[in-house]
Short mmCIF file of C-alpha atoms and ligand atoms in Angstrom, two decimals:
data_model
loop_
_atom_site.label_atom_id
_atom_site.label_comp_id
_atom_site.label_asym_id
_atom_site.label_seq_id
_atom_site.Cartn_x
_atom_site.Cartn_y
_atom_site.Cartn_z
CA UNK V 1 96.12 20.44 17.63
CA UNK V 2 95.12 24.03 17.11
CA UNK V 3 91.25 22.61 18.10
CA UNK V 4 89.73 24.33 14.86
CA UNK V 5 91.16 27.84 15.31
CA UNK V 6 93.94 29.53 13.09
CA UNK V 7 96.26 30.58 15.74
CA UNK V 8 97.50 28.91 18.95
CA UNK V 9 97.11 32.41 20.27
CA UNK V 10 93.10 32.76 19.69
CA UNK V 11 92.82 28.90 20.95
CA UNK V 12 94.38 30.05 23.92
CA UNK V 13 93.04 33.61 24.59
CA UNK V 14 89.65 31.48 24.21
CA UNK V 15 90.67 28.58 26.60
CA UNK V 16 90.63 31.63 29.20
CA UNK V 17 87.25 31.27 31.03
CA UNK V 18 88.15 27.47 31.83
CA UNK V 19 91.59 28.47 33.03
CA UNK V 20 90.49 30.38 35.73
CA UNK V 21 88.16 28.29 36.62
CA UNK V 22 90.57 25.67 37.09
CA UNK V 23 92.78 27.97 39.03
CA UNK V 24 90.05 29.26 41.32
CA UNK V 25 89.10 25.18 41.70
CA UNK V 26 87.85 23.84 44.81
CA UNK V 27 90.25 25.76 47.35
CA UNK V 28 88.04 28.75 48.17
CA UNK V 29 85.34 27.44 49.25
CA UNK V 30 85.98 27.54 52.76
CA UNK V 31 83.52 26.95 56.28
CA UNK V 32 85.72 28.66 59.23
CA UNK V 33 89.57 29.70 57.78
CA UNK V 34 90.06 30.96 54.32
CA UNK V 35 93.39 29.02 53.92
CA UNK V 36 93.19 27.75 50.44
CA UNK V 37 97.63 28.10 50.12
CA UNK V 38 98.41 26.83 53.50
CA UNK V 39 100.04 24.09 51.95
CA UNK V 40 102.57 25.84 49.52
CA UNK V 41 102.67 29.20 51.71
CA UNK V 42 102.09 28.33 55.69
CA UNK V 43 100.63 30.72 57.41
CA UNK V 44 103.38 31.20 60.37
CA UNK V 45 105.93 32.78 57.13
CA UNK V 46 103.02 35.01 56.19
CA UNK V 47 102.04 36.44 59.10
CA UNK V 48 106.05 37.24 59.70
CA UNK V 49 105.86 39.18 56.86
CA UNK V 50 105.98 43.06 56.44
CA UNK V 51 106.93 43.68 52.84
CA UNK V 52 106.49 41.93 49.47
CA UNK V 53 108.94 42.89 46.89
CA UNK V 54 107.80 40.76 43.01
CA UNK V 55 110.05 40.31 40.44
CA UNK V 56 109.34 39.78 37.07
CA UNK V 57 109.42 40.22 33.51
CA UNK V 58 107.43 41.14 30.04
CA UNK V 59 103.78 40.02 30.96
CA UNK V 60 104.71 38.61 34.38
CA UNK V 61 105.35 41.89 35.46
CA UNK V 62 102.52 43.71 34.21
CA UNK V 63 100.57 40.51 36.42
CA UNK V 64 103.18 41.74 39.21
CA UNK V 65 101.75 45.78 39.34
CA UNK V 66 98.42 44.36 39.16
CA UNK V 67 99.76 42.52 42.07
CA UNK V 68 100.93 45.38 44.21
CA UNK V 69 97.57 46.96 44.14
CA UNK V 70 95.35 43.45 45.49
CA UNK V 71 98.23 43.30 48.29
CA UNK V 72 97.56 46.56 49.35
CA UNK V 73 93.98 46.88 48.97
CA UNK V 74 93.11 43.02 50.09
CA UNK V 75 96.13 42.11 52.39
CA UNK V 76 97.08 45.52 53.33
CA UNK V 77 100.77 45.11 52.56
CA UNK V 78 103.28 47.10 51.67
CA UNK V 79 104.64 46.30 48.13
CA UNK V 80 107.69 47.28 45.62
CA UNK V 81 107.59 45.85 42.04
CA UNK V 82 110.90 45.42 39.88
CA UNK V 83 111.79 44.10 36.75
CA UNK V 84 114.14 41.21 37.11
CA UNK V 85 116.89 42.64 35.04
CA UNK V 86 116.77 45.66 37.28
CA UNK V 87 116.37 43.67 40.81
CA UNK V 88 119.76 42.27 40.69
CA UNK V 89 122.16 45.22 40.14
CA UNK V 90 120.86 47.59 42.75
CA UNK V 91 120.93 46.95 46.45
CA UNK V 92 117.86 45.85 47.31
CA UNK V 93 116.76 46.30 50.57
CA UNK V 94 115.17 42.54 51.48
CA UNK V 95 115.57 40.53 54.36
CA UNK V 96 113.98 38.22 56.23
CA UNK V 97 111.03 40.16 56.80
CA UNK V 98 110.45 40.48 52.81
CA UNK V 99 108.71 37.83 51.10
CA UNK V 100 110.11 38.52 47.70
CA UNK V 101 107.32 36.89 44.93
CA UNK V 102 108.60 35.76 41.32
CA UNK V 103 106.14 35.05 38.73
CA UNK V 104 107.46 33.23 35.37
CA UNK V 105 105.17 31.10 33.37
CA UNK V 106 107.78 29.46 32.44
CA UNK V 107 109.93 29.45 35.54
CA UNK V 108 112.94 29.49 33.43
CA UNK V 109 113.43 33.48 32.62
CA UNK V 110 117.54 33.80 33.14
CA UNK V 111 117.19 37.13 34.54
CA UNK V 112 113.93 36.28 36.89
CA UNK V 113 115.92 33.79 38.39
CA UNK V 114 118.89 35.45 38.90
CA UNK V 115 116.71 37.82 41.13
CA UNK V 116 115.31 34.84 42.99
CA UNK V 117 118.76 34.00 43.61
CA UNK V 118 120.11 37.66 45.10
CA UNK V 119 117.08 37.49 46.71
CA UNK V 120 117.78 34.69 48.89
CA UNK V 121 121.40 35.33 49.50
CA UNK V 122 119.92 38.75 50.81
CA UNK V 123 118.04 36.49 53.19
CA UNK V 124 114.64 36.83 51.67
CA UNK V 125 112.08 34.08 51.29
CA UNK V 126 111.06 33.55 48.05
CA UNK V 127 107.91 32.25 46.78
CA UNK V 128 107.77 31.74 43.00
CA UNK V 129 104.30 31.70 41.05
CA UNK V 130 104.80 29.15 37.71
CA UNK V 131 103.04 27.77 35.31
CA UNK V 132 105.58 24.73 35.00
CA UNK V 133 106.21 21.82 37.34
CA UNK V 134 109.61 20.98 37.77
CA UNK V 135 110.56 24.44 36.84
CA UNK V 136 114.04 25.41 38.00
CA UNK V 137 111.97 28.54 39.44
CA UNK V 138 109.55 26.10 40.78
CA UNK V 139 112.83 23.72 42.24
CA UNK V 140 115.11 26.74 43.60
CA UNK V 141 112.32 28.71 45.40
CA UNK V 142 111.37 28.03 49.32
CA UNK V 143 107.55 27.97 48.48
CA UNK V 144 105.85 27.68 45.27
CA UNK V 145 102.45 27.80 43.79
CA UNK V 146 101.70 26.63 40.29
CA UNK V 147 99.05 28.68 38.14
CA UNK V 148 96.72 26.10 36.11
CA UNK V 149 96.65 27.39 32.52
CA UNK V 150 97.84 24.61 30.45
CA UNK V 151 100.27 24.81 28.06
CA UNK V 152 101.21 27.83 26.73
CA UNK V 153 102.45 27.49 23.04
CA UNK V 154 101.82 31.36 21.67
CA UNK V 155 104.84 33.25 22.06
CA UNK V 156 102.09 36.04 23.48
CA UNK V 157 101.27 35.14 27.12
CA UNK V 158 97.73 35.43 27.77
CA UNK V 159 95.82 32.15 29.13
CA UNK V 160 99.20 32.36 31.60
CA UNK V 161 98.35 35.72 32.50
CA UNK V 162 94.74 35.56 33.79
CA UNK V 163 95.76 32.59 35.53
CA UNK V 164 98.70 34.23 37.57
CA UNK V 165 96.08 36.99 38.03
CA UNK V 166 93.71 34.87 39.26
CA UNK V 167 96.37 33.11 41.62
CA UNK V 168 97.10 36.64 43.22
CA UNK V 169 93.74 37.55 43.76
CA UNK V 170 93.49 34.18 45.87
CA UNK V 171 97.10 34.71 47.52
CA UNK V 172 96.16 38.35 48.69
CA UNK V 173 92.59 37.50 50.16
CA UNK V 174 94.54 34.50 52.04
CA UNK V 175 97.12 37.10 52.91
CA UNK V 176 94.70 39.17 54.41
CA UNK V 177 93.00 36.35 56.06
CA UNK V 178 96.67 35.08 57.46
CA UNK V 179 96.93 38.66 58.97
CA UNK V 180 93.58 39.49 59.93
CA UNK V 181 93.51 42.57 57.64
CA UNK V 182 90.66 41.69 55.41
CA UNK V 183 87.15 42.21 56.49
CA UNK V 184 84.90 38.89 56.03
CA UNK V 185 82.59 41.19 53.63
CA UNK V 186 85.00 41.81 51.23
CA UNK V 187 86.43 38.63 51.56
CA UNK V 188 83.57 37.23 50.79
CA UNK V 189 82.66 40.11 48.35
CA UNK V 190 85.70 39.80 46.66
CA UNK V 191 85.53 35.71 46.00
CA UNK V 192 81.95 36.02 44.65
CA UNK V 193 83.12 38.44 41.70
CA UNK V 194 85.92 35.76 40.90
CA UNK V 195 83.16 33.16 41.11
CA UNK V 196 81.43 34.92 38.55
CA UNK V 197 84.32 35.32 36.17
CA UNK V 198 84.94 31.96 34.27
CA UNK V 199 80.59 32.10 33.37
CA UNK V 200 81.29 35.80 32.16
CA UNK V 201 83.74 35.40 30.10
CA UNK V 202 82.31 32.39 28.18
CA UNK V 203 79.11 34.77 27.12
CA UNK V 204 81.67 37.32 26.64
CA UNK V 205 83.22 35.62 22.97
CA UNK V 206 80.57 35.33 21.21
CA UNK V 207 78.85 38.29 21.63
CA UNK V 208 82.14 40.42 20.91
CA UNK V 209 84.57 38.93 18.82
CA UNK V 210 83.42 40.49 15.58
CA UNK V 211 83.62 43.77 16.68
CA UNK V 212 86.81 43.29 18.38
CA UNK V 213 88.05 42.02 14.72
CA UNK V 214 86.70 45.24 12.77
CA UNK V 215 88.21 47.78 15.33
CA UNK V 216 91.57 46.01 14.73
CA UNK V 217 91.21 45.90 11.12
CA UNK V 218 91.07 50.24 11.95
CA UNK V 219 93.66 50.32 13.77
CA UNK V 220 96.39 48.09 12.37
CA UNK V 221 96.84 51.21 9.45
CA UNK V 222 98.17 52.85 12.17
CA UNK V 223 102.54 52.69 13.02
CA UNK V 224 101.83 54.51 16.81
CA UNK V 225 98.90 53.70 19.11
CA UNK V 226 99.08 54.87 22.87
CA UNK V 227 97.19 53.30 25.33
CA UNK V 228 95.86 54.31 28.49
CA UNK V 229 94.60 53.34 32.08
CA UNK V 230 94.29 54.47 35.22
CA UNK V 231 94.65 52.57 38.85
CA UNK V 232 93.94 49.03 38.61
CA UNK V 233 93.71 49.04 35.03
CA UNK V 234 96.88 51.22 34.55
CA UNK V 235 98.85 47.86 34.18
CA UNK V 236 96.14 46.68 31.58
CA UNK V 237 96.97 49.19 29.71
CA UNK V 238 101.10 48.72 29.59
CA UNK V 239 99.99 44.80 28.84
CA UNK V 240 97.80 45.76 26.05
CA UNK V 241 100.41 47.87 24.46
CA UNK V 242 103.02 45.52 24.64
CA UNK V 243 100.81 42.30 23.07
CA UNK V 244 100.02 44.89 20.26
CA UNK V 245 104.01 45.78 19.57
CA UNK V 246 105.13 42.26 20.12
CA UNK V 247 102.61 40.87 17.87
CA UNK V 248 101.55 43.52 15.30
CA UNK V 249 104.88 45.09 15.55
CA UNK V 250 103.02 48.61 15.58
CA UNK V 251 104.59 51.07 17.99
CA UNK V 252 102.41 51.06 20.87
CA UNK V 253 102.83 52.44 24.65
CA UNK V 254 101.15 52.11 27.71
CA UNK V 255 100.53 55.29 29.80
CA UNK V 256 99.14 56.01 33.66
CA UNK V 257 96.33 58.24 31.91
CA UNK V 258 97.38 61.44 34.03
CA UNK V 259 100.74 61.68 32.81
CA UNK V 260 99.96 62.25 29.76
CA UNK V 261 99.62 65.46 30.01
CA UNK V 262 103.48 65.35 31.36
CA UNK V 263 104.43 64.78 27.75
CA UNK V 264 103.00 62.04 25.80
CA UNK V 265 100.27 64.72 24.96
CA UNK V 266 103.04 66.08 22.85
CA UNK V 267 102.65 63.13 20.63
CA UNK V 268 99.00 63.18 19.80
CA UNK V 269 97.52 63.89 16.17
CA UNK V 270 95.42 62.50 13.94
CA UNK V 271 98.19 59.81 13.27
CA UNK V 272 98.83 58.57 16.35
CA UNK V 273 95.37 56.95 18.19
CA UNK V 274 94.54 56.58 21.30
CA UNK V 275 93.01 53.14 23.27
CA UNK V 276 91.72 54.05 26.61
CA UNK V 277 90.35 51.71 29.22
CA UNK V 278 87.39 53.70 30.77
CA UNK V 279 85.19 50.91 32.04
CA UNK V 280 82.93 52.39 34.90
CA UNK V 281 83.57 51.60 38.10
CA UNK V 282 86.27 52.75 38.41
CA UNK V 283 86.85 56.02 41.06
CA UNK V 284 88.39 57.99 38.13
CA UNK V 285 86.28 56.99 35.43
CA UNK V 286 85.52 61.06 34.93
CA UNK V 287 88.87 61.35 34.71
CA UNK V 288 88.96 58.93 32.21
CA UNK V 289 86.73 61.08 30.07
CA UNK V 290 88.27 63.82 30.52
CA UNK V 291 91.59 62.21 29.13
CA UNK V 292 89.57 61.19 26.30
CA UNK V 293 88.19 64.89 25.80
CA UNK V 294 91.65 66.26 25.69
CA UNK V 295 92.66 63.26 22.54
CA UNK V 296 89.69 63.92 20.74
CA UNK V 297 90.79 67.87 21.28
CA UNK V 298 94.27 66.75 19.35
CA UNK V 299 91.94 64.83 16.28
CA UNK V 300 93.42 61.06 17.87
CA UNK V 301 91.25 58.64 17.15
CA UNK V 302 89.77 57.06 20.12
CA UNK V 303 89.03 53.44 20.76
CA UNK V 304 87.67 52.75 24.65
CA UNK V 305 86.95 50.15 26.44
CA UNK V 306 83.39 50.57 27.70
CA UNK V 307 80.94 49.01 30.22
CA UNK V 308 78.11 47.58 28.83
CA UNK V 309 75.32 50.00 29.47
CA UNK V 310 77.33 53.20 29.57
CA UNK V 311 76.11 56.43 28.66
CA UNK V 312 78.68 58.61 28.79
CA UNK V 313 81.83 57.49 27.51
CA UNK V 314 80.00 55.98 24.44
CA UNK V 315 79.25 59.27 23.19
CA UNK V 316 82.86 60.59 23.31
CA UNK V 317 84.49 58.16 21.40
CA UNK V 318 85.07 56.91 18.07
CA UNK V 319 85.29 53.02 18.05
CA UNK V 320 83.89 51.41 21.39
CA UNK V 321 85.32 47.32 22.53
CA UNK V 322 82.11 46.31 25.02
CA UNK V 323 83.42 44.59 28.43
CA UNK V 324 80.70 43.63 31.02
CA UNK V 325 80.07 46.14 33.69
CA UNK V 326 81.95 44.65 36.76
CA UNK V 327 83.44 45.69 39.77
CA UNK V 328 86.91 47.61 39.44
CA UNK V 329 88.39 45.12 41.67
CA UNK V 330 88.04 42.59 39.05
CA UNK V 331 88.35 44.49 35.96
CA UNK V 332 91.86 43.61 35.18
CA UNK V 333 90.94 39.82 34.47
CA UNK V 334 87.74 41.12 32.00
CA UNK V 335 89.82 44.21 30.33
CA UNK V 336 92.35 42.51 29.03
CA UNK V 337 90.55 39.67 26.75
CA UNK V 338 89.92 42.20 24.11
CA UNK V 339 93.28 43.81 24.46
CA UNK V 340 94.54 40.33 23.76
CA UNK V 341 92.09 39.95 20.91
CA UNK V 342 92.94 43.53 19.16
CA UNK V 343 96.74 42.35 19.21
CA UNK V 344 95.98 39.13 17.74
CA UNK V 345 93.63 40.65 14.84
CA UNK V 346 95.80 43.38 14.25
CA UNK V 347 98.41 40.99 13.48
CA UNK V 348 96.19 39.03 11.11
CA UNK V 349 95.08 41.66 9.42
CA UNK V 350 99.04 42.67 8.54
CA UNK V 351 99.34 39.10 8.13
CA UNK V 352 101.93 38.18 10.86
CA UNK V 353 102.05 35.26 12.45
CA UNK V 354 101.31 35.92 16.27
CA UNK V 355 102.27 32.48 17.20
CA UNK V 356 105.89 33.33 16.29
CA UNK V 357 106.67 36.93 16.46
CA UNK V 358 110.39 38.07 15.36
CA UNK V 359 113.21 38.23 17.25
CA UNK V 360 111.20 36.09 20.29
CA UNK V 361 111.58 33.23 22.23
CA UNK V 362 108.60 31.44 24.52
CA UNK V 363 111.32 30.93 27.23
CA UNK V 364 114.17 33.94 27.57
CA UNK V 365 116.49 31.40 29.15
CA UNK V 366 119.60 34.31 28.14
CA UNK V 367 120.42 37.34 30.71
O1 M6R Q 401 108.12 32.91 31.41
P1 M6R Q 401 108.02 34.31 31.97
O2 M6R Q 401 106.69 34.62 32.50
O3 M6R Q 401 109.10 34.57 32.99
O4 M6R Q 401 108.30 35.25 30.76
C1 M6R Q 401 108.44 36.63 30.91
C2 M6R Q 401 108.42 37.37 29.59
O5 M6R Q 401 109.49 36.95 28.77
C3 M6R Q 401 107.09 37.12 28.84
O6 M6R Q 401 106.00 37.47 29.61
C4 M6R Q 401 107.06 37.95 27.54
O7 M6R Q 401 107.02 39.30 27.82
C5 M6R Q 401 105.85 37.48 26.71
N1 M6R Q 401 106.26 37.02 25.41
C6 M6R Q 401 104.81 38.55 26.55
O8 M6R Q 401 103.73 38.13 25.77
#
């Protein structure tokens, strides 16, 4: 059942190009109206919208942040992100006027639901993003969408995770559409880089995997690994960190790359490495480097994630994990794989079982 790999976890971190092909499918390809959710989401509730507030949890709301930032760039909508567990004792300001999303592979997180519910008895509409049918997420919520991973049986989301990613990248380009606040050109721009991605990422395995497994074999002697991103990939960063501690069970955290100077810095030494996304399109990529410069200046060791084809960042760093050189837009789905894949090697390499990580649960079905 494992299709000839150890781990449901690499079986599924592979299945990932097909994934998002199947969630991308047939529904945005489009001749006049880019409407490919005007089934689950109709386009009257979106365009009387003026706020999005997710709610989420663990992975979900790492997918959430990434979220916030395609809703504002493609939909131009304002956009608060909360943990679940946090939503639902504070007095959240949603009304009618709020479209508050919850994503939940599972659609059965106690606490995710819980916000759903204070949600809607705050008069909110609720749209909830699952990966299950029949959910009670899927059930409760006025409109739903289902992502189209599969099966998830790793206790590490990750197929589930591109494929919510990919669903928001199609929900904020039809948000935009809904409220006439997307151009056509990057629109269009926009759906040929997800077009591209299920192709990419099948080339993408077999040309990186071993080096993916050697850098992890480095970096599992380490007990403390920080990891950082900036922007778009800022998120990446807190999800790599947390498939690495969940996994590995090394001490890892994920940092906004300019704050570390706000403190983490404090922690850096020659014990403590650092993994920093600094792919290159992004706008701060130099400011990538120069976060790089200043662990290198505290003797971390420094793993990046690099564009294929860079010049610069290659030569600062000590162990480099190739992406493909793509637009920062889309970066997030592309970044992660190998941050999925250094979790899941470092774990082998200290020989635990990433399938079934201590003290965790697939479904967190307790508050
Ligand atoms: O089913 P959900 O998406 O609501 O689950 C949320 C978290 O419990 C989940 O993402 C958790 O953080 C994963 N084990 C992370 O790999």
């Amino acid at each position: 059942e494992k299709g000839g790999f150890d781990h449901f976890m690499l079986k599924e971190i592979s299945e990932q190009p097909l994934v998002v092909q199947e969630t991308i499918g047939q529904r945005v390809f489009f001749e006049n109206e880019f409407e490919p959710y005007k089934e689950e989401l109709p386009k009257d509730i979106v365009r009387g919208i003026s706020r999005i507030c997710f709610v989420a949890c663990g992975t979900s709301y790492h997918a959430a942040l990434i979220g916030k930032f395609l809703m504002e760039y493609l939909a131009d909508m304002p956009c608060e992100v909360d943990y679940s567990s946090e939503f639902r004792y504070r007095n959240a300001a949603v009304n009618n006027s709020v479209l508050t999303i919850a994503i939940s592979q599972s659609g059965e997180t106690a606490d995710t639901l819980a916000a759903m519910r204070e949600a809607k008895k705050r008069g909110s509409y609720v749209l909830a993003i699952t990966n299950r049918l029949g959910s009670t997420a899927n059930r409760e919520a006025d409109f739903s969408i289902l992502t189209r991973a599969g099966l998830e049986i790793g206790v590490a989301a990750t197929k589930t995770f591109t494929s919510q990613l990919v669903t928001l990248y199609i929900l904020a380009l039809y948000m935009g559409s809904c409220k006439r606040s997307i151009s056509k050109k990057i629109l269009d721009e926009t759906l040929s880089y997800l077009l591209e991605v299920p192709k990419r990422l099948e080339e993408y395995f077999p040309k990186f995997l071993n080096d993916i497994e050697k850098s992890a074999k480095i970096y599992s002697g380490y007990k403390n690994m920080i990891f950082m991103g900036r922007g778009i990939n800022y998120p990446v960063a807190l999800e790599g960190a947390l498939k690495l501690k969940e996994i590995s069970y090394i001490h890892a955290e994920g940092y906004p790359a300019g704050e570390m100077k706000h403190g983490p810095i404090a922690l850096l030494d020659p014990t403590t490495p650092v993994l920093a996304i600094a792919t290159r399109s992004a706008v701060t990529y130099e400011k990538v480097l120069s976060n790089i410069e200043e662990a290198k200046s505290r003797r971390s060791r420094v793993v990046a994630l690099i564009s294929e084809g860079d010049k610069d960042a290659v030569n600062l760093v000590n162990d480099i994990l190739y992406v493909p050189d793509v637009p920062e837009i889309v970066s997030p789905i592309y970044n992660v794989v190998p941050l999925q894949l250094f979790a899941y090697y470092a774990a082998v390499w200290l020989s635990r079982d990433p399938d079934k990580p201590r003290n965790l649960a697939k479904s967190v079905t307790v508050e």
